[in-house]
């Protein structure tokens, strides 16, 4: 599914600085869980979430859709090619167990995160 927001991404080579290279490959680990208290079937529509993600990426962070490379000057760059974007894997997951079940498994108690 190619989102219309992604069509605004322009071709560019973004040169990496020392800090960028030092943190290359770092992951941000986290999970946010929202409870569907109303039982609404359209709660947190995956299409709305994907649309929002792509809008933020296109407007502010096109670098995350690029690929690492070496620039003409020998320095590290992220090459953003609108015709060959590095698309994230996005999946919808629905779990029937209450979220509290997972926190108990991780020994989390209310407010301990």
mmCIF file of N, CA and C in Angstrom:
data_model
loop_
_atom_site.group_PDB
_atom_site.id
_atom_site.type_symbol
_atom_site.label_atom_id
_atom_site.label_comp_id
_atom_site.label_asym_id
_atom_site.label_seq_id
_atom_site.Cartn_x
_atom_site.Cartn_y
_atom_site.Cartn_z
ATOM 1 N N UNK A 1 0.851 -1.174 0.000
ATOM 2 C CA UNK A 1 0.000 0.000 0.000
ATOM 3 C C UNK A 1 0.894 1.233 0.000
ATOM 4 N N UNK A 2 0.953 1.915 -1.107
ATOM 5 C CA UNK A 2 1.753 3.131 -1.188
ATOM 6 C C UNK A 2 0.882 4.305 -0.789
ATOM 7 N N UNK A 3 1.282 4.945 0.278
ATOM 8 C CA UNK A 3 0.517 6.056 0.825
ATOM 9 C C UNK A 3 0.792 7.337 0.048
ATOM 10 N N UNK A 4 -0.213 8.174 -0.098
ATOM 11 C CA UNK A 4 -0.049 9.417 -0.853
ATOM 12 C C UNK A 4 0.976 10.348 -0.214
ATOM 13 N N UNK A 5 1.155 10.269 1.088
ATOM 14 C CA UNK A 5 2.145 11.128 1.757
ATOM 15 C C UNK A 5 3.564 10.809 1.285
ATOM 16 N N UNK A 6 3.828 9.552 0.966
ATOM 17 C CA UNK A 6 5.176 9.147 0.580
ATOM 18 C C UNK A 6 5.578 9.737 -0.768
ATOM 19 N N UNK A 7 4.607 10.117 -1.574
ATOM 20 C CA UNK A 7 4.933 10.701 -2.880
ATOM 21 C C UNK A 7 5.599 12.065 -2.754
ATOM 22 N N UNK A 8 5.533 12.675 -1.559
ATOM 23 C CA UNK A 8 6.175 13.977 -1.360
ATOM 24 C C UNK A 8 7.649 13.854 -0.960
ATOM 25 N N UNK A 9 8.132 12.632 -0.722
ATOM 26 C CA UNK A 9 9.536 12.432 -0.358
ATOM 27 C C UNK A 9 10.409 12.679 -1.578
ATOM 28 N N UNK A 10 11.441 13.499 -1.389
ATOM 29 C CA UNK A 10 12.341 13.857 -2.487
ATOM 30 C C UNK A 10 13.644 13.055 -2.398
ATOM 31 N N UNK A 11 14.246 12.814 -3.548
ATOM 32 C CA UNK A 11 15.538 12.131 -3.589
ATOM 33 C C UNK A 11 16.585 13.001 -2.906
ATOM 34 N N UNK A 12 17.376 12.389 -2.050
ATOM 35 C CA UNK A 12 18.421 13.135 -1.350
ATOM 36 C C UNK A 12 19.436 12.179 -0.731
ATOM 37 N N UNK A 13 20.647 12.685 -0.571
ATOM 38 C CA UNK A 13 21.691 11.989 0.180
ATOM 39 C C UNK A 13 21.906 12.788 1.451
ATOM 40 N N UNK A 14 21.694 12.159 2.592
ATOM 41 C CA UNK A 14 21.830 12.832 3.884
ATOM 42 C C UNK A 14 23.123 12.359 4.518
ATOM 43 N N UNK A 15 24.081 13.285 4.612
ATOM 44 C CA UNK A 15 25.397 12.928 5.163
ATOM 45 C C UNK A 15 25.283 12.690 6.660
ATOM 46 N N UNK A 16 25.913 11.617 7.116
ATOM 47 C CA UNK A 16 25.895 11.259 8.525
ATOM 48 C C UNK A 16 27.050 11.915 9.261
ATOM 49 N N UNK A 17 26.782 12.371 10.451
ATOM 50 C CA UNK A 17 27.823 12.925 11.309
ATOM 51 C C UNK A 17 28.370 11.858 12.238
ATOM 52 N N UNK A 18 29.313 12.235 13.070
ATOM 53 C CA UNK A 18 29.957 11.294 14.001
ATOM 54 C C UNK A 18 28.937 10.643 14.928
ATOM 55 N N UNK A 19 28.025 11.424 15.475
ATOM 56 C CA UNK A 19 27.024 10.881 16.400
ATOM 57 C C UNK A 19 26.101 9.905 15.660
ATOM 58 N N UNK A 20 25.733 10.256 14.433
ATOM 59 C CA UNK A 20 24.870 9.361 13.649
ATOM 60 C C UNK A 20 25.531 8.007 13.459
ATOM 61 N N UNK A 21 26.791 8.012 13.120
ATOM 62 C CA UNK A 21 27.512 6.772 12.851
ATOM 63 C C UNK A 21 27.712 5.987 14.143
ATOM 64 N N UNK A 22 27.978 6.685 15.245
ATOM 65 C CA UNK A 22 28.191 6.025 16.530
ATOM 66 C C UNK A 22 26.925 5.320 17.014
ATOM 67 N N UNK A 23 25.763 5.865 16.686
ATOM 68 C CA UNK A 23 24.510 5.266 17.142
ATOM 69 C C UNK A 23 23.839 4.427 16.071
ATOM 70 N N UNK A 24 24.501 4.219 14.943
ATOM 71 C CA UNK A 24 23.897 3.465 13.841
ATOM 72 C C UNK A 24 23.539 2.065 14.316
ATOM 73 N N UNK A 25 22.346 1.658 14.032
ATOM 74 C CA UNK A 25 21.889 0.342 14.444
ATOM 75 C C UNK A 25 21.238 0.320 15.810
ATOM 76 N N UNK A 26 21.174 1.474 16.490
ATOM 77 C CA UNK A 26 20.517 1.536 17.791
ATOM 78 C C UNK A 26 19.017 1.372 17.595
ATOM 79 N N UNK A 27 18.400 0.674 18.506
ATOM 80 C CA UNK A 27 16.955 0.453 18.445
ATOM 81 C C UNK A 27 16.267 1.179 19.577
ATOM 82 N N UNK A 28 15.080 1.616 19.315
ATOM 83 C CA UNK A 28 14.229 2.168 20.360
ATOM 84 C C UNK A 28 13.206 1.087 20.668
ATOM 85 N N UNK A 29 13.322 0.523 21.852
ATOM 86 C CA UNK A 29 12.421 -0.552 22.237
ATOM 87 C C UNK A 29 11.272 0.021 23.051
ATOM 88 N N UNK A 30 10.092 -0.374 22.719
ATOM 89 C CA UNK A 30 8.941 0.080 23.476
ATOM 90 C C UNK A 30 7.661 -0.470 22.897
ATOM 91 N N UNK A 31 6.661 -0.486 23.718
ATOM 92 C CA UNK A 31 5.361 -0.935 23.287
ATOM 93 C C UNK A 31 4.330 -0.067 23.995
ATOM 94 N N UNK A 32 3.364 0.385 23.230
ATOM 95 C CA UNK A 32 2.277 1.166 23.805
ATOM 96 C C UNK A 32 1.005 0.353 23.623
ATOM 97 N N UNK A 33 0.281 0.183 24.697
ATOM 98 C CA UNK A 33 -0.947 -0.603 24.656
ATOM 99 C C UNK A 33 -2.106 0.323 24.994
ATOM 100 N N UNK A 34 -3.116 0.310 24.132
ATOM 101 C CA UNK A 34 -4.326 1.081 24.359
ATOM 102 C C UNK A 34 -5.479 0.107 24.558
ATOM 103 N N UNK A 35 -6.299 0.396 25.531
ATOM 104 C CA UNK A 35 -7.430 -0.469 25.827
ATOM 105 C C UNK A 35 -8.672 0.048 25.106
ATOM 106 N N UNK A 36 -9.343 -0.819 24.398
ATOM 107 C CA UNK A 36 -10.577 -0.478 23.694
ATOM 108 C C UNK A 36 -11.725 -0.600 24.689
ATOM 109 N N UNK A 37 -11.935 0.435 25.480
ATOM 110 C CA UNK A 37 -12.941 0.387 26.534
ATOM 111 C C UNK A 37 -14.368 0.458 26.001
ATOM 112 N N UNK A 38 -14.540 0.927 24.757
ATOM 113 C CA UNK A 38 -15.887 1.054 24.194
ATOM 114 C C UNK A 38 -16.292 -0.151 23.353
ATOM 115 N N UNK A 39 -15.327 -1.016 23.014
ATOM 116 C CA UNK A 39 -15.621 -2.167 22.164
ATOM 117 C C UNK A 39 -15.852 -1.779 20.710
ATOM 118 N N UNK A 40 -15.403 -0.597 20.332
ATOM 119 C CA UNK A 40 -15.588 -0.081 18.975
ATOM 120 C C UNK A 40 -14.740 -0.879 17.991
ATOM 121 N N UNK A 41 -15.376 -1.410 16.937
ATOM 122 C CA UNK A 41 -14.662 -2.205 15.931
ATOM 123 C C UNK A 41 -13.645 -1.372 15.154
ATOM 124 N N UNK A 42 -13.833 -0.067 15.070
ATOM 125 C CA UNK A 42 -12.909 0.817 14.347
ATOM 126 C C UNK A 42 -11.854 1.431 15.265
ATOM 127 N N UNK A 43 -11.756 0.959 16.482
ATOM 128 C CA UNK A 43 -10.775 1.463 17.448
ATOM 129 C C UNK A 43 -9.362 1.285 16.906
ATOM 130 N N UNK A 44 -8.600 2.371 16.879
ATOM 131 C CA UNK A 44 -7.202 2.336 16.428
ATOM 132 C C UNK A 44 -7.073 1.660 15.062
ATOM 133 N N UNK A 45 -7.811 2.134 14.105
ATOM 134 C CA UNK A 45 -7.781 1.579 12.756
ATOM 135 C C UNK A 45 -6.343 1.514 12.238
ATOM 136 N N UNK A 46 -5.929 0.343 11.781
ATOM 137 C CA UNK A 46 -4.561 0.166 11.283
ATOM 138 C C UNK A 46 -4.288 1.103 10.119
ATOM 139 N N UNK A 47 -5.288 1.358 9.288
ATOM 140 C CA UNK A 47 -5.094 2.274 8.167
ATOM 141 C C UNK A 47 -4.831 3.699 8.642
ATOM 142 N N UNK A 48 -5.512 4.125 9.698
ATOM 143 C CA UNK A 48 -5.262 5.467 10.257
ATOM 144 C C UNK A 48 -3.864 5.552 10.864
ATOM 145 N N UNK A 49 -3.447 4.494 11.535
ATOM 146 C CA UNK A 49 -2.113 4.483 12.150
ATOM 147 C C UNK A 49 -1.031 4.531 11.069
ATOM 148 N N UNK A 50 -1.175 3.719 10.026
ATOM 149 C CA UNK A 50 -0.203 3.709 8.932
ATOM 150 C C UNK A 50 -0.184 5.068 8.235
ATOM 151 N N UNK A 51 -1.351 5.622 7.971
ATOM 152 C CA UNK A 51 -1.442 6.927 7.316
ATOM 153 C C UNK A 51 -0.723 7.999 8.144
ATOM 154 N N UNK A 52 -0.942 7.994 9.449
ATOM 155 C CA UNK A 52 -0.284 8.951 10.328
ATOM 156 C C UNK A 52 1.226 8.764 10.357
ATOM 157 N N UNK A 53 1.671 7.510 10.422
ATOM 158 C CA UNK A 53 3.102 7.218 10.422
ATOM 159 C C UNK A 53 3.757 7.726 9.148
ATOM 160 N N UNK A 54 3.163 7.421 8.005
ATOM 161 C CA UNK A 54 3.730 7.850 6.728
ATOM 162 C C UNK A 54 3.740 9.368 6.584
ATOM 163 N N UNK A 55 2.729 10.044 7.124
ATOM 164 C CA UNK A 55 2.689 11.508 7.054
ATOM 165 C C UNK A 55 3.844 12.103 7.859
ATOM 166 N N UNK A 56 4.053 11.596 9.061
ATOM 167 C CA UNK A 56 5.156 12.092 9.900
ATOM 168 C C UNK A 56 6.502 11.807 9.243
ATOM 169 N N UNK A 57 6.679 10.598 8.705
ATOM 170 C CA UNK A 57 7.934 10.248 8.035
ATOM 171 C C UNK A 57 8.178 11.161 6.841
ATOM 172 N N UNK A 58 7.170 11.329 5.995
ATOM 173 C CA UNK A 58 7.334 12.143 4.786
ATOM 174 C C UNK A 58 7.625 13.601 5.129
ATOM 175 N N UNK A 59 6.957 14.132 6.138
ATOM 176 C CA UNK A 59 7.102 15.552 6.482
ATOM 177 C C UNK A 59 8.361 15.848 7.288
ATOM 178 N N UNK A 60 8.772 14.927 8.161
ATOM 179 C CA UNK A 60 9.841 15.254 9.104
ATOM 180 C C UNK A 60 11.031 14.303 9.105
ATOM 181 N N UNK A 61 10.841 13.034 8.779
ATOM 182 C CA UNK A 61 11.908 12.047 8.929
ATOM 183 C C UNK A 61 12.106 11.166 7.693
ATOM 184 N N UNK A 62 12.252 11.744 6.507
ATOM 185 C CA UNK A 62 12.437 10.883 5.322
ATOM 186 C C UNK A 62 13.698 10.025 5.418
ATOM 187 N N UNK A 63 14.618 10.392 6.301
ATOM 188 C CA UNK A 63 15.861 9.629 6.460
ATOM 189 C C UNK A 63 15.573 8.172 6.856
ATOM 190 N N UNK A 64 14.479 7.925 7.568
ATOM 191 C CA UNK A 64 14.207 6.545 7.997
ATOM 192 C C UNK A 64 13.757 5.654 6.845
ATOM 193 N N UNK A 65 13.446 6.244 5.696
ATOM 194 C CA UNK A 65 13.054 5.460 4.525
ATOM 195 C C UNK A 65 14.224 5.260 3.569
ATOM 196 N N UNK A 66 15.414 5.757 3.963
ATOM 197 C CA UNK A 66 16.593 5.637 3.117
ATOM 198 C C UNK A 66 17.431 4.420 3.446
ATOM 199 N N UNK A 67 18.487 4.267 2.680
ATOM 200 C CA UNK A 67 19.400 3.131 2.849
ATOM 201 C C UNK A 67 20.821 3.649 3.073
ATOM 202 N N UNK A 68 21.566 3.018 3.990
ATOM 203 C CA UNK A 68 22.941 3.457 4.242
ATOM 204 C C UNK A 68 23.837 3.186 3.038
ATOM 205 N N UNK A 69 24.772 4.108 2.811
ATOM 206 C CA UNK A 69 25.702 3.975 1.695
ATOM 207 C C UNK A 69 26.935 4.835 1.990
ATOM 208 N N UNK A 70 27.869 4.838 1.066
ATOM 209 C CA UNK A 70 29.057 5.688 1.139
ATOM 210 C C UNK A 70 28.911 6.755 0.058
ATOM 211 N N UNK A 71 29.032 8.025 0.455
ATOM 212 C CA UNK A 71 28.900 9.130 -0.490
ATOM 213 C C UNK A 71 30.132 9.298 -1.359
ATOM 214 N N UNK A 72 30.047 10.215 -2.303
ATOM 215 C CA UNK A 72 31.156 10.474 -3.240
ATOM 216 C C UNK A 72 32.418 10.943 -2.528
ATOM 217 N N UNK A 73 32.239 11.567 -1.361
ATOM 218 C CA UNK A 73 33.395 12.052 -0.601
ATOM 219 C C UNK A 73 33.923 11.012 0.378
ATOM 220 N N UNK A 74 33.367 9.784 0.334
ATOM 221 C CA UNK A 74 33.835 8.709 1.199
ATOM 222 C C UNK A 74 33.179 8.682 2.566
ATOM 223 N N UNK A 75 32.260 9.597 2.830
ATOM 224 C CA UNK A 75 31.585 9.643 4.131
ATOM 225 C C UNK A 75 30.280 8.857 4.077
ATOM 226 N N UNK A 76 29.831 8.435 5.241
ATOM 227 C CA UNK A 76 28.578 7.706 5.334
ATOM 228 C C UNK A 76 27.389 8.601 5.020
ATOM 229 N N UNK A 77 26.471 8.090 4.240
ATOM 230 C CA UNK A 77 25.254 8.822 3.892
ATOM 231 C C UNK A 77 24.060 7.874 3.969
ATOM 232 N N UNK A 78 22.902 8.471 4.108
ATOM 233 C CA UNK A 78 21.653 7.746 3.926
ATOM 234 C C UNK A 78 21.081 8.231 2.604
ATOM 235 N N UNK A 79 20.893 7.304 1.679
ATOM 236 C CA UNK A 79 20.369 7.634 0.358
ATOM 237 C C UNK A 79 18.853 7.428 0.389
ATOM 238 N N UNK A 80 18.123 8.517 0.175
ATOM 239 C CA UNK A 80 16.668 8.449 0.116
ATOM 240 C C UNK A 80 16.275 8.487 -1.354
ATOM 241 N N UNK A 81 15.776 7.375 -1.844
ATOM 242 C CA UNK A 81 15.354 7.250 -3.237
ATOM 243 C C UNK A 81 13.854 7.008 -3.252
ATOM 244 N N UNK A 82 13.057 7.990 -3.676
ATOM 245 C CA UNK A 82 11.601 7.834 -3.650
ATOM 246 C C UNK A 82 11.091 6.637 -4.461
ATOM 247 N N UNK A 83 11.889 6.164 -5.412
ATOM 248 C CA UNK A 83 11.481 5.011 -6.212
ATOM 249 C C UNK A 83 11.888 3.682 -5.586
ATOM 250 N N UNK A 84 12.649 3.740 -4.473
ATOM 251 C CA UNK A 84 13.119 2.528 -3.815
ATOM 252 C C UNK A 84 13.203 2.777 -2.309
ATOM 253 N N UNK A 85 12.064 3.105 -1.708
ATOM 254 C CA UNK A 85 12.035 3.407 -0.275
ATOM 255 C C UNK A 85 12.209 2.140 0.548
ATOM 256 N N UNK A 86 12.867 2.289 1.667
ATOM 257 C CA UNK A 86 13.062 1.198 2.619
ATOM 258 C C UNK A 86 11.830 1.186 3.534
ATOM 259 N N UNK A 87 10.832 0.447 3.113
ATOM 260 C CA UNK A 87 9.544 0.468 3.796
ATOM 261 C C UNK A 87 9.562 -0.375 5.069
ATOM 262 N N UNK A 88 8.932 0.133 6.140
ATOM 263 C CA UNK A 88 8.856 -0.654 7.378
ATOM 264 C C UNK A 88 7.845 -1.788 7.244
ATOM 265 N N UNK A 89 8.061 -2.834 8.015
ATOM 266 C CA UNK A 89 7.068 -3.905 8.111
ATOM 267 C C UNK A 89 6.052 -3.483 9.155
ATOM 268 N N UNK A 90 4.805 -3.443 8.769
ATOM 269 C CA UNK A 90 3.741 -3.031 9.680
ATOM 270 C C UNK A 90 2.696 -4.142 9.698
ATOM 271 N N UNK A 91 2.308 -4.541 10.893
ATOM 272 C CA UNK A 91 1.314 -5.599 11.017
ATOM 273 C C UNK A 91 0.308 -5.222 12.096
ATOM 274 N N UNK A 92 -0.900 -5.640 11.897
ATOM 275 C CA UNK A 92 -1.940 -5.428 12.901
ATOM 276 C C UNK A 92 -2.004 -6.668 13.777
ATOM 277 N N UNK A 93 -2.089 -6.436 15.069
ATOM 278 C CA UNK A 93 -2.108 -7.535 16.018
ATOM 279 C C UNK A 93 -3.271 -7.328 16.965
ATOM 280 N N UNK A 94 -4.057 -8.340 17.128
ATOM 281 C CA UNK A 94 -5.190 -8.274 18.044
ATOM 282 C C UNK A 94 -5.037 -9.401 19.051
ATOM 283 N N UNK A 95 -5.044 -9.046 20.316
ATOM 284 C CA UNK A 95 -4.855 -10.021 21.383
ATOM 285 C C UNK A 95 -6.113 -10.045 22.235
ATOM 286 N N UNK A 96 -6.623 -11.213 22.474
ATOM 287 C CA UNK A 96 -7.860 -11.352 23.254
ATOM 288 C C UNK A 96 -7.620 -11.266 24.761
ATOM 289 N N UNK A 97 -6.387 -11.491 25.197
ATOM 290 C CA UNK A 97 -6.092 -11.426 26.622
ATOM 291 C C UNK A 97 -6.010 -9.972 27.079
ATOM 292 N N UNK A 98 -6.386 -9.683 28.307
ATOM 293 C CA UNK A 98 -6.257 -8.304 28.798
ATOM 294 C C UNK A 98 -4.784 -7.905 28.921
ATOM 295 N N UNK A 99 -4.503 -6.631 28.684
ATOM 296 C CA UNK A 99 -3.126 -6.119 28.743
ATOM 297 C C UNK A 99 -2.492 -6.391 30.102
ATOM 298 N N UNK A 100 -3.286 -6.368 31.143
ATOM 299 C CA UNK A 100 -2.756 -6.603 32.487
ATOM 300 C C UNK A 100 -2.060 -7.955 32.588
ATOM 301 N N UNK A 101 -2.500 -8.927 31.795
ATOM 302 C CA UNK A 101 -1.899 -10.255 31.782
ATOM 303 C C UNK A 101 -0.419 -10.187 31.409
ATOM 304 N N UNK A 102 -0.077 -9.339 30.431
ATOM 305 C CA UNK A 102 1.307 -9.223 29.989
ATOM 306 C C UNK A 102 2.164 -8.525 31.031
ATOM 307 N N UNK A 103 1.602 -7.541 31.713
ATOM 308 C CA UNK A 103 2.361 -6.843 32.743
ATOM 309 C C UNK A 103 2.638 -7.761 33.924
ATOM 310 N N UNK A 104 1.694 -8.630 34.240
ATOM 311 C CA UNK A 104 1.916 -9.586 35.316
ATOM 312 C C UNK A 104 3.039 -10.540 34.944
ATOM 313 N N UNK A 105 3.078 -10.971 33.681
ATOM 314 C CA UNK A 105 4.138 -11.874 33.222
ATOM 315 C C UNK A 105 5.504 -11.208 33.326
ATOM 316 N N UNK A 106 5.553 -9.886 33.155
ATOM 317 C CA UNK A 106 6.818 -9.145 33.206
ATOM 318 C C UNK A 106 7.091 -8.597 34.602
ATOM 319 N N UNK A 107 6.285 -8.988 35.569
ATOM 320 C CA UNK A 107 6.414 -8.509 36.952
ATOM 321 C C UNK A 107 6.213 -7.003 37.089
ATOM 322 N N UNK A 108 5.433 -6.414 36.184
ATOM 323 C CA UNK A 108 5.112 -5.001 36.302
ATOM 324 C C UNK A 108 3.858 -4.865 37.134
ATOM 325 N N UNK A 109 3.865 -3.880 37.984
ATOM 326 C CA UNK A 109 2.679 -3.560 38.756
ATOM 327 C C UNK A 109 2.244 -2.160 38.355
ATOM 328 N N UNK A 110 1.088 -1.756 38.739
ATOM 329 C CA UNK A 110 0.576 -0.437 38.349
ATOM 330 C C UNK A 110 1.603 0.661 38.595
ATOM 331 N N UNK A 111 1.955 1.370 37.545
ATOM 332 C CA UNK A 111 2.858 2.508 37.654
ATOM 333 C C UNK A 111 4.329 2.180 37.769
ATOM 334 N N UNK A 112 4.716 0.900 37.733
ATOM 335 C CA UNK A 112 6.124 0.530 37.916
ATOM 336 C C UNK A 112 6.957 0.604 36.650
ATOM 337 N N UNK A 113 6.352 0.932 35.523
ATOM 338 C CA UNK A 113 7.117 0.944 34.283
ATOM 339 C C UNK A 113 8.000 2.129 34.270
#
